[in-house]
Coordinates of C-alpha atoms in Angstrom, one line a residue:
X480 CA -38.1 -14.8 -59.4
X481 CA -38.3 -15.8 -63.1
X482 CA -40.8 -18.4 -64.1
X483 CA -39.5 -21.7 -65.7
X484 CA -40.6 -20.5 -69.1
X485 CA -38.8 -17.1 -68.7
X486 CA -35.7 -18.9 -67.4
X487 CA -35.6 -21.3 -70.3
X488 CA -35.8 -18.3 -72.7
X489 CA -32.6 -16.9 -71.1
X490 CA -30.7 -20.0 -72.1
X491 CA -30.6 -18.7 -75.7
X492 CA -27.8 -16.3 -74.7
X493 CA -26.2 -18.4 -72.0
X494 CA -23.2 -19.7 -74.0
X495 CA -24.2 -23.3 -73.2
X496 CA -27.7 -23.4 -74.7
X497 CA -27.4 -27.1 -75.7
X498 CA -25.3 -28.3 -72.8
X499 CA -27.8 -28.2 -69.9
X500 CA -27.7 -31.2 -67.5
X501 CA -30.4 -33.6 -68.8
X502 CA -32.1 -34.4 -65.5
X503 CA -32.3 -30.8 -64.4
X504 CA -33.6 -29.7 -67.8
X505 CA -36.3 -32.3 -67.8
X506 CA -37.6 -31.0 -64.5
X507 CA -37.4 -27.4 -65.7
X508 CA -39.2 -28.3 -68.9
X509 CA -42.1 -30.0 -67.0
X510 CA -42.5 -26.9 -64.8
X511 CA -42.5 -24.7 -68.0
X512 CA -45.1 -27.1 -69.6
X513 CA -47.4 -26.6 -66.6
X514 CA -47.0 -22.8 -66.9
X515 CA -47.6 -22.8 -70.6
X516 CA -50.8 -24.9 -70.2
X517 CA -52.1 -22.7 -67.5
X518 CA -51.2 -19.6 -69.5
X519 CA -52.9 -20.7 -72.8
X520 CA -55.8 -22.8 -71.6
X521 CA -58.2 -19.9 -71.0
X522 CA -56.9 -17.8 -73.9
X523 CA -57.1 -20.3 -76.7
X524 CA -60.6 -21.8 -77.2
X525 CA -59.4 -24.9 -79.1
X526 CA -57.0 -25.8 -76.3
X527 CA -59.6 -25.1 -73.6
X528 CA -62.1 -27.4 -75.5
X529 CA -59.5 -30.1 -76.0
X530 CA -58.5 -30.1 -72.3
X531 CA -62.2 -30.4 -71.3
X532 CA -62.9 -33.2 -73.7
X533 CA -59.9 -35.2 -72.8
X534 CA -60.1 -34.6 -69.0
X535 CA -56.6 -33.2 -68.8
X536 CA -56.6 -30.6 -66.0
X537 CA -52.9 -30.4 -65.1
X538 CA -49.5 -31.6 -66.5
X539 CA -47.8 -34.1 -64.2
X540 CA -45.7 -35.9 -66.9
X541 CA -44.9 -35.6 -70.6
X542 CA -47.6 -38.1 -71.5
X543 CA -50.3 -35.7 -70.2
X544 CA -49.4 -33.4 -73.1
X545 CA -50.2 -35.9 -75.8
X546 CA -54.0 -35.4 -75.8
X547 CA -53.5 -31.6 -75.8
X548 CA -51.4 -31.5 -79.0
X549 CA -52.8 -29.9 -82.1
X550 CA -52.3 -31.5 -85.5
X551 CA -50.1 -29.7 -88.0
X552 CA -53.3 -29.4 -90.1
X553 CA -55.1 -27.5 -87.3
X554 CA -53.6 -24.2 -88.5
X555 CA -55.3 -24.7 -91.9
X556 CA -58.6 -26.0 -90.7
X557 CA -60.6 -23.1 -92.0
X558 CA -63.0 -23.5 -94.9
X559 CA -61.5 -22.0 -98.1
X560 CA -65.0 -20.6 -98.8
X561 CA -64.4 -18.1 -96.1
X562 CA -61.7 -16.6 -98.3
X563 CA -63.3 -17.0 -101.7
X564 CA -66.5 -15.4 -100.3
X565 CA -64.7 -12.7 -98.4
X566 CA -66.0 -13.7 -95.0
X567 CA -63.2 -12.0 -93.2
X568 CA -65.0 -11.8 -89.9
X569 CA -65.6 -15.5 -89.9
X570 CA -62.0 -16.2 -90.9
X571 CA -60.9 -14.0 -87.9
X572 CA -63.2 -16.0 -85.7
X573 CA -61.4 -19.2 -86.9
X574 CA -58.0 -17.6 -86.2
X575 CA -58.9 -16.6 -82.7
X576 CA -59.9 -20.2 -81.9
X577 CA -56.2 -21.3 -82.4
X578 CA -54.4 -18.1 -81.5
X579 CA -53.9 -15.6 -78.7
X580 CA -55.8 -12.9 -80.6
X581 CA -58.9 -11.1 -79.4
X582 CA -61.5 -10.6 -82.2
X583 CA -62.4 -7.2 -80.9
X584 CA -58.8 -6.0 -81.3
X585 CA -58.7 -6.4 -85.1
X586 CA -60.4 -4.0 -87.4
X587 CA -62.1 -6.0 -90.2
X588 CA -63.9 -3.0 -91.7
X589 CA -63.3 -2.7 -95.5
X590 CA -60.9 -5.7 -95.8
X591 CA -60.6 -6.5 -99.5
X592 CA -58.4 -9.6 -99.7
X593 CA -56.4 -12.1 -97.6
X594 CA -53.3 -9.9 -97.7
X595 CA -55.2 -7.0 -96.1
X596 CA -56.6 -9.5 -93.6
X597 CA -53.1 -10.5 -92.5
X598 CA -52.0 -6.9 -92.4
X599 CA -54.9 -6.0 -90.1
X600 CA -53.8 -8.7 -87.7
X601 CA -50.1 -7.5 -87.9
X602 CA -51.3 -4.0 -87.0
X603 CA -52.4 -5.3 -83.6
X604 CA -48.8 -6.4 -82.7
X605 CA -49.3 -10.0 -83.9
X606 CA -47.7 -11.7 -86.9
X607 CA -49.7 -14.4 -88.8
X608 CA -46.9 -16.4 -90.4
X609 CA -48.0 -18.7 -93.3
X610 CA -46.6 -21.9 -94.6
X611 CA -47.2 -22.6 -98.2
X612 CA -49.4 -25.6 -99.2
X613 CA -49.7 -27.3 -102.6
X614 CA -53.4 -27.9 -101.8
X615 CA -54.3 -24.2 -102.1
X616 CA -54.6 -23.8 -98.3
X617 CA -51.9 -22.2 -96.2
X618 CA -51.4 -22.5 -92.5
X619 CA -51.7 -19.4 -90.4
X620 CA -49.4 -19.5 -87.3
X621 CA -49.7 -16.6 -84.9
X622 CA -46.6 -15.0 -83.2
X623 CA -46.8 -12.1 -80.9
X624 CA -44.2 -9.4 -80.2
X625 CA -42.4 -11.4 -77.6
X626 CA -42.1 -14.4 -79.9
X627 CA -40.6 -12.2 -82.6
X628 CA -38.1 -10.8 -80.2
X629 CA -37.1 -14.3 -79.1
X630 CA -36.6 -15.4 -82.7
X631 CA -34.3 -12.4 -83.2
X632 CA -32.4 -13.4 -80.0
X633 CA -31.9 -16.9 -81.4
X634 CA -30.4 -15.7 -84.7
X635 CA -28.1 -13.2 -82.9
X636 CA -26.8 -15.8 -80.4
X637 CA -27.0 -19.2 -82.2
X638 CA -26.3 -18.6 -85.9
X639 CA -23.8 -21.2 -87.0
X640 CA -23.7 -23.0 -83.6
X641 CA -21.7 -24.7 -82.2
X642 CA -19.3 -22.0 -83.4
X643 CA -21.7 -19.0 -83.5
X644 CA -20.9 -15.9 -85.5
X645 CA -20.5 -12.6 -83.7
X646 CA -23.4 -10.2 -84.8
X647 CA -21.4 -7.9 -87.1
X648 CA -22.7 -6.5 -90.4
X649 CA -19.5 -7.3 -92.4
X650 CA -20.8 -9.1 -95.5
X651 CA -22.2 -8.4 -98.9
X652 CA -25.7 -9.8 -98.9
X653 CA -27.9 -11.7 -101.3
X654 CA -31.5 -12.6 -100.3
X655 CA -33.2 -15.0 -102.8
X656 CA -36.6 -14.0 -101.6
X657 CA -39.3 -11.3 -101.9
X658 CA -38.8 -8.0 -100.1
X659 CA -41.4 -8.8 -97.5
X660 CA -44.3 -11.1 -96.7
X661 CA -45.8 -13.0 -93.8
X662 CA -43.4 -16.0 -94.0
X663 CA -40.9 -16.7 -91.2
X664 CA -38.2 -17.5 -93.7
X665 CA -38.6 -14.0 -95.3
X666 CA -38.4 -12.2 -92.0
X667 CA -35.5 -14.5 -90.9
X668 CA -33.5 -13.7 -94.0
X669 CA -34.1 -10.0 -93.5
X670 CA -33.1 -10.1 -89.9
X671 CA -30.0 -12.1 -90.7
X672 CA -29.1 -9.4 -93.2
X673 CA -29.7 -6.7 -90.6
X674 CA -27.3 -8.5 -88.3
X675 CA -24.6 -9.9 -90.6
X676 CA -24.6 -7.9 -93.8
X677 CA -24.0 -4.3 -94.9
X678 CA -27.4 -2.7 -95.6
X679 CA -26.1 -0.7 -98.6
X680 CA -24.7 -3.9 -100.2
X681 CA -27.7 -6.3 -99.7
X682 CA -29.5 -7.4 -102.9
X683 CA -33.0 -8.9 -103.1
X684 CA -34.3 -11.3 -105.7
X685 CA -37.3 -9.0 -106.1
X686 CA -38.5 -5.8 -104.5
X687 CA -42.1 -7.0 -104.7
X688 CA -43.8 -8.4 -101.5
X689 CA -45.0 -11.9 -101.3
X690 CA -48.8 -11.8 -101.7
X691 CA -50.8 -14.6 -100.0
X692 CA -53.7 -14.1 -102.4
X693 CA -51.5 -15.0 -105.4
X694 CA -49.9 -17.9 -103.6
X695 CA -53.3 -19.4 -102.7
X696 CA -54.9 -18.7 -106.1
X697 CA -52.0 -20.3 -108.0
X698 CA -52.1 -23.4 -105.8
X699 CA -55.9 -23.7 -106.2
X700 CA -55.7 -23.3 -109.9
X701 CA -52.9 -26.0 -110.2
X702 CA -55.1 -28.4 -108.3
X703 CA -58.0 -27.7 -110.6
X704 CA -55.8 -28.1 -113.6
X705 CA -54.7 -31.5 -112.2
X706 CA -58.3 -32.4 -111.7
X707 CA -59.3 -31.2 -115.2
X708 CA -61.8 -28.6 -114.0
X709 CA -59.9 -25.4 -114.9
X710 CA -61.2 -23.5 -118.0
X711 CA -58.9 -22.9 -121.0
X712 CA -59.1 -19.2 -120.3
X713 CA -57.9 -19.7 -116.7
X714 CA -55.1 -21.9 -117.9
X715 CA -54.0 -19.5 -120.6
X716 CA -54.0 -16.5 -118.2
X717 CA -52.1 -18.5 -115.6
X718 CA -49.4 -19.7 -118.1
X719 CA -48.9 -16.1 -119.4
X720 CA -48.5 -14.7 -115.9
X721 CA -46.2 -17.5 -115.0
X722 CA -44.0 -17.0 -118.0
X723 CA -43.7 -13.3 -117.3
X724 CA -42.9 -13.9 -113.7
X725 CA -40.2 -16.6 -114.6
X726 CA -38.6 -14.1 -117.0
X727 CA -38.4 -11.4 -114.3
X728 CA -37.0 -13.7 -111.7
X729 CA -34.6 -15.2 -114.2
X730 CA -33.2 -11.8 -115.0
X731 CA -32.9 -11.0 -111.3
X732 CA -31.1 -14.3 -110.6
X733 CA -28.7 -13.6 -113.5
X734 CA -27.8 -10.2 -111.9
X735 CA -27.2 -11.9 -108.5
X736 CA -25.1 -14.6 -110.1
X737 CA -23.0 -12.0 -111.9
X738 CA -22.5 -10.0 -108.7
X739 CA -21.6 -13.1 -106.6
X740 CA -19.1 -14.2 -109.3
X741 CA -17.5 -10.7 -109.2
X742 CA -17.3 -10.6 -105.4
X743 CA -16.7 -14.2 -104.4
X744 CA -13.4 -13.3 -102.8
X745 CA -15.3 -11.2 -100.2
X746 CA -17.3 -12.4 -97.2
X747 CA -20.9 -12.9 -98.4
X748 CA -24.3 -13.6 -97.0
X749 CA -26.4 -15.9 -99.3
X750 CA -29.9 -16.7 -98.0
X751 CA -32.6 -18.7 -99.9
X752 CA -34.8 -21.7 -99.8
X753 CA -33.4 -25.0 -101.1
X754 CA -34.9 -24.6 -104.6
X755 CA -33.5 -21.1 -105.1
X756 CA -30.1 -22.2 -103.6
X757 CA -29.9 -25.1 -106.0
X758 CA -30.7 -22.9 -109.0
X759 CA -28.0 -20.4 -107.8
X760 CA -25.4 -23.1 -107.4
X761 CA -26.0 -24.5 -110.9
X762 CA -25.8 -21.0 -112.5
X763 CA -22.6 -20.2 -110.6
X764 CA -21.0 -23.5 -111.8
X765 CA -22.0 -22.7 -115.4
X766 CA -20.4 -19.3 -114.9
X767 CA -17.1 -21.1 -114.0
X768 CA -17.2 -20.5 -110.3
X769 CA -15.6 -23.7 -108.9
X770 CA -16.8 -25.6 -105.8
X771 CA -15.3 -24.4 -102.5
X772 CA -14.1 -21.1 -103.9
X773 CA -16.2 -18.7 -101.9
X774 CA -14.6 -16.6 -99.1
X775 CA -14.4 -18.7 -95.9
X776 CA -16.3 -16.1 -93.9
X777 CA -19.3 -16.4 -96.2
X778 CA -22.6 -17.2 -94.4
X779 CA -25.1 -19.5 -96.2
X780 CA -28.7 -19.9 -95.0
X781 CA -30.9 -22.5 -96.7
X782 CA -33.7 -24.9 -95.9
X783 CA -37.4 -25.5 -96.4
X784 CA -39.4 -28.3 -98.1
X785 CA -39.2 -29.0 -101.8
X786 CA -42.9 -29.0 -102.6
X787 CA -43.7 -28.3 -106.2
X788 CA -40.2 -28.7 -107.6
X789 CA -38.2 -32.0 -107.3
X790 CA -34.6 -31.6 -106.4
X791 CA -32.1 -34.4 -107.2
X792 CA -31.5 -36.9 -104.4
X793 CA -28.0 -35.7 -103.9
X794 CA -28.9 -32.0 -103.6
X795 CA -27.6 -31.8 -100.1
X796 CA -24.3 -33.3 -101.1
X797 CA -24.1 -30.7 -104.0
X798 CA -24.7 -27.9 -101.4
X799 CA -21.9 -29.3 -99.2
X800 CA -19.5 -29.5 -102.2
X801 CA -20.2 -26.1 -103.6
X802 CA -20.2 -24.3 -100.2
X803 CA -17.2 -26.3 -98.9
X804 CA -15.2 -24.2 -96.4
X805 CA -17.9 -21.5 -95.7
X806 CA -20.1 -20.9 -92.7
X807 CA -23.4 -22.8 -93.1
X808 CA -26.4 -23.0 -90.8
X809 CA -27.3 -26.7 -90.5
X810 CA -30.5 -27.4 -88.8
X811 CA -33.8 -29.3 -88.7
X812 CA -36.9 -27.2 -88.1
X813 CA -40.2 -25.9 -89.2
X814 CA -42.2 -22.7 -89.0
X815 CA -44.1 -24.1 -86.0
X816 CA -40.9 -24.2 -84.0
X817 CA -39.1 -21.2 -82.5
X818 CA -35.7 -21.5 -84.0
X819 CA -34.5 -25.0 -85.0
X820 CA -32.7 -28.1 -83.9
X821 CA -29.1 -27.2 -84.7
X822 CA -26.4 -29.6 -85.9
X823 CA -23.4 -30.3 -83.8
X824 CA -20.0 -31.4 -84.9
X825 CA -21.3 -35.0 -85.3
X826 CA -24.1 -33.9 -87.6
X827 CA -26.9 -34.6 -85.2
X828 CA -29.6 -32.1 -84.6
X829 CA -29.8 -31.0 -80.9
X830 CA -33.3 -30.1 -79.6
X831 CA -33.2 -26.6 -78.0
X832 CA -34.1 -26.5 -74.3
X833 CA -37.4 -24.6 -74.9
X834 CA -38.7 -27.6 -76.9
X835 CA -40.0 -30.8 -75.3
X836 CA -39.7 -33.5 -77.9
X837 CA -42.6 -36.0 -77.8
X838 CA -42.1 -38.9 -80.2
X839 CA -45.4 -40.6 -81.0
X840 CA -46.6 -43.7 -82.9
X841 CA -47.7 -43.0 -86.5
X842 CA -51.4 -42.3 -85.6
X843 CA -50.2 -39.7 -83.0
X844 CA -51.8 -41.4 -80.0
X845 CA -49.1 -43.0 -77.9
X846 CA -45.9 -41.4 -76.5
X847 CA -42.8 -43.5 -77.2
X848 CA -40.1 -41.5 -75.4
X849 CA -37.5 -43.8 -73.8
X850 CA -35.3 -42.9 -70.9
X851 CA -32.2 -43.6 -73.1
X852 CA -31.5 -44.8 -76.6
X853 CA -33.0 -44.3 -80.0
X854 CA -36.7 -44.3 -80.9
X855 CA -38.4 -43.9 -84.3
X856 CA -41.8 -42.3 -84.7
X857 CA -43.8 -39.2 -85.5
X858 CA -42.2 -35.9 -84.3
X859 CA -44.3 -34.0 -81.9
X860 CA -43.4 -31.3 -79.4
X861 CA -44.3 -28.6 -76.9
X862 CA -42.5 -25.3 -77.5
X863 CA -42.8 -23.7 -74.1
X864 CA -41.4 -20.4 -75.4
X865 CA -44.4 -19.5 -77.5
X866 CA -46.7 -16.8 -76.3
X867 CA -48.9 -16.0 -79.4
X868 CA -50.2 -19.6 -79.7
X869 CA -50.1 -23.0 -78.0
X870 CA -46.8 -24.6 -78.7
X871 CA -48.0 -28.2 -78.7
X872 CA -48.0 -29.8 -82.2
X873 CA -47.9 -33.1 -84.0
X874 CA -45.9 -32.8 -87.2
X875 CA -46.0 -34.9 -90.4
X876 CA -42.4 -35.9 -90.0
X877 CA -41.0 -39.4 -89.3
X878 CA -37.8 -39.1 -87.3
X879 CA -35.4 -41.1 -85.2
X880 CA -34.4 -39.4 -81.9
X881 CA -31.6 -40.4 -79.6
X882 CA -32.3 -39.6 -75.9
X883 CA -28.8 -40.7 -74.8
X884 CA -25.8 -38.3 -74.7
X885 CA -24.6 -37.3 -78.2
X886 CA -21.3 -38.4 -79.7
X887 CA -20.2 -34.8 -79.4
X888 CA -20.3 -35.1 -75.6
X889 CA -23.4 -32.9 -75.1
X890 CA -26.6 -34.3 -73.5
X891 CA -29.5 -35.5 -75.8
X892 CA -32.0 -35.6 -77.1
X893 CA -30.9 -35.3 -80.7
X894 CA -32.8 -35.8 -84.0
X895 CA -30.8 -38.1 -86.3
X896 CA -30.3 -36.9 -90.0
X897 CA -32.6 -39.4 -91.8
X898 CA -35.9 -37.4 -91.7
X899 CA -38.9 -38.2 -93.9
X900 CA -42.4 -37.0 -94.4
X901 CA -45.1 -39.6 -93.7
X902 CA -46.9 -38.2 -96.8
X903 CA -43.9 -39.1 -98.9
X904 CA -43.8 -42.7 -97.7
X905 CA -47.0 -43.9 -99.5
X906 CA -50.6 -43.9 -98.2
X907 CA -52.4 -41.1 -96.4
X908 CA -50.7 -39.1 -93.6
X909 CA -53.5 -39.5 -91.0
X910 CA -53.3 -38.3 -87.4
X911 CA -56.0 -39.6 -85.2
X912 CA -56.9 -36.3 -83.5
X913 CA -56.9 -34.2 -86.7
X914 CA -60.6 -34.9 -87.6
X915 CA -61.7 -34.3 -84.0
X916 CA -59.8 -31.0 -83.8
X917 CA -61.2 -29.9 -87.2
X918 CA -64.7 -30.6 -86.0
X919 CA -64.1 -28.5 -82.9
X920 CA -63.0 -25.6 -85.0
X921 CA -65.9 -25.8 -87.4
X922 CA -68.3 -25.7 -84.4
X923 CA -66.6 -22.7 -83.0
X924 CA -66.7 -20.8 -86.3
X925 CA -70.4 -21.4 -86.9
X926 CA -71.4 -21.5 -83.3

């Protein structure tokens, strides 16, 4: 007999993924939460320590999960000095405190940089996805082979839900991204291209891989420039390299714009983060491509935060205008979630059945979930599908969630469209447990 976690995973291909009876699903999710806690508690040192410190020994209700949630900063709680000093063994020890990875399984002999460090972990069957950070630190989020397969199942079965696309490679493809790299968006774009585009007609923004070392060093130097501590030589070298890179990417974007303009009467796949998508739309408009003129079977993938580059307040309206009439994935999500909360016909984001939403107060201490109705607070959750790491997380997002049935007729809960980052609302985004979790991790690294 399948466990609750295994059964919930099967719902991705059930045909009614987001239409499960609410009462039955809540009971199933609680069983799955118990299983996930029992599965991960002895395998992830940070979770084991947190459970012991808070006295949580079993899950009897959603509120029991709150003390066990990691902060979104937990996955970047390593000291940067471990990377700058090349202490790859210590960095691995940090990683194994927050992930289901055994230190002895990873060969650290001769590692030269952070890119090779991530490659060594990938060679063991795990995938250390990163999220970019303007501070110079990136989050490392572990996925194992079963997590990656489940992500692929999600895109095959739920792309463009509630009217999902059949998995057929019938489109000319454009991926506004590097050829490879440990980011879930890059893997996701490539997997979508494998499923929905013709391989011989898929174009990349660059054939170069994304390098974590370059991403981190650029962010650290920008921070030092803002603080006034960067040397003139460092600034000069950075500006020269940036100008060269911008020219190369500009030329590549021009080639893609030309090709899309020439083939806009055909079904296309256009995948890129919001910044790249906005630049593409502006260039196509300048080329005389009118809004709403792409083939109706075109598939558009976009998303991601807008760190580092401000987009106009109406950028989503501009996306909707230009891509009028095509197939667009509309969702709310983050790398920490398997899949996303997908938008229904009413424009509300339905939480997938493998995710237990836990709406907290701003400090992340108190569960606010009602039986019915709308509540505003900090978005936290337990993703019971995850195998490579503990799926309990407190995010930096302020959301409103409706636990009543949706206007579309399906059960809740749904995330309403007005989503903001606490960090963008003024003041510091402080989660009460974050400092405690970070101190646990430091003790484990140096213990």
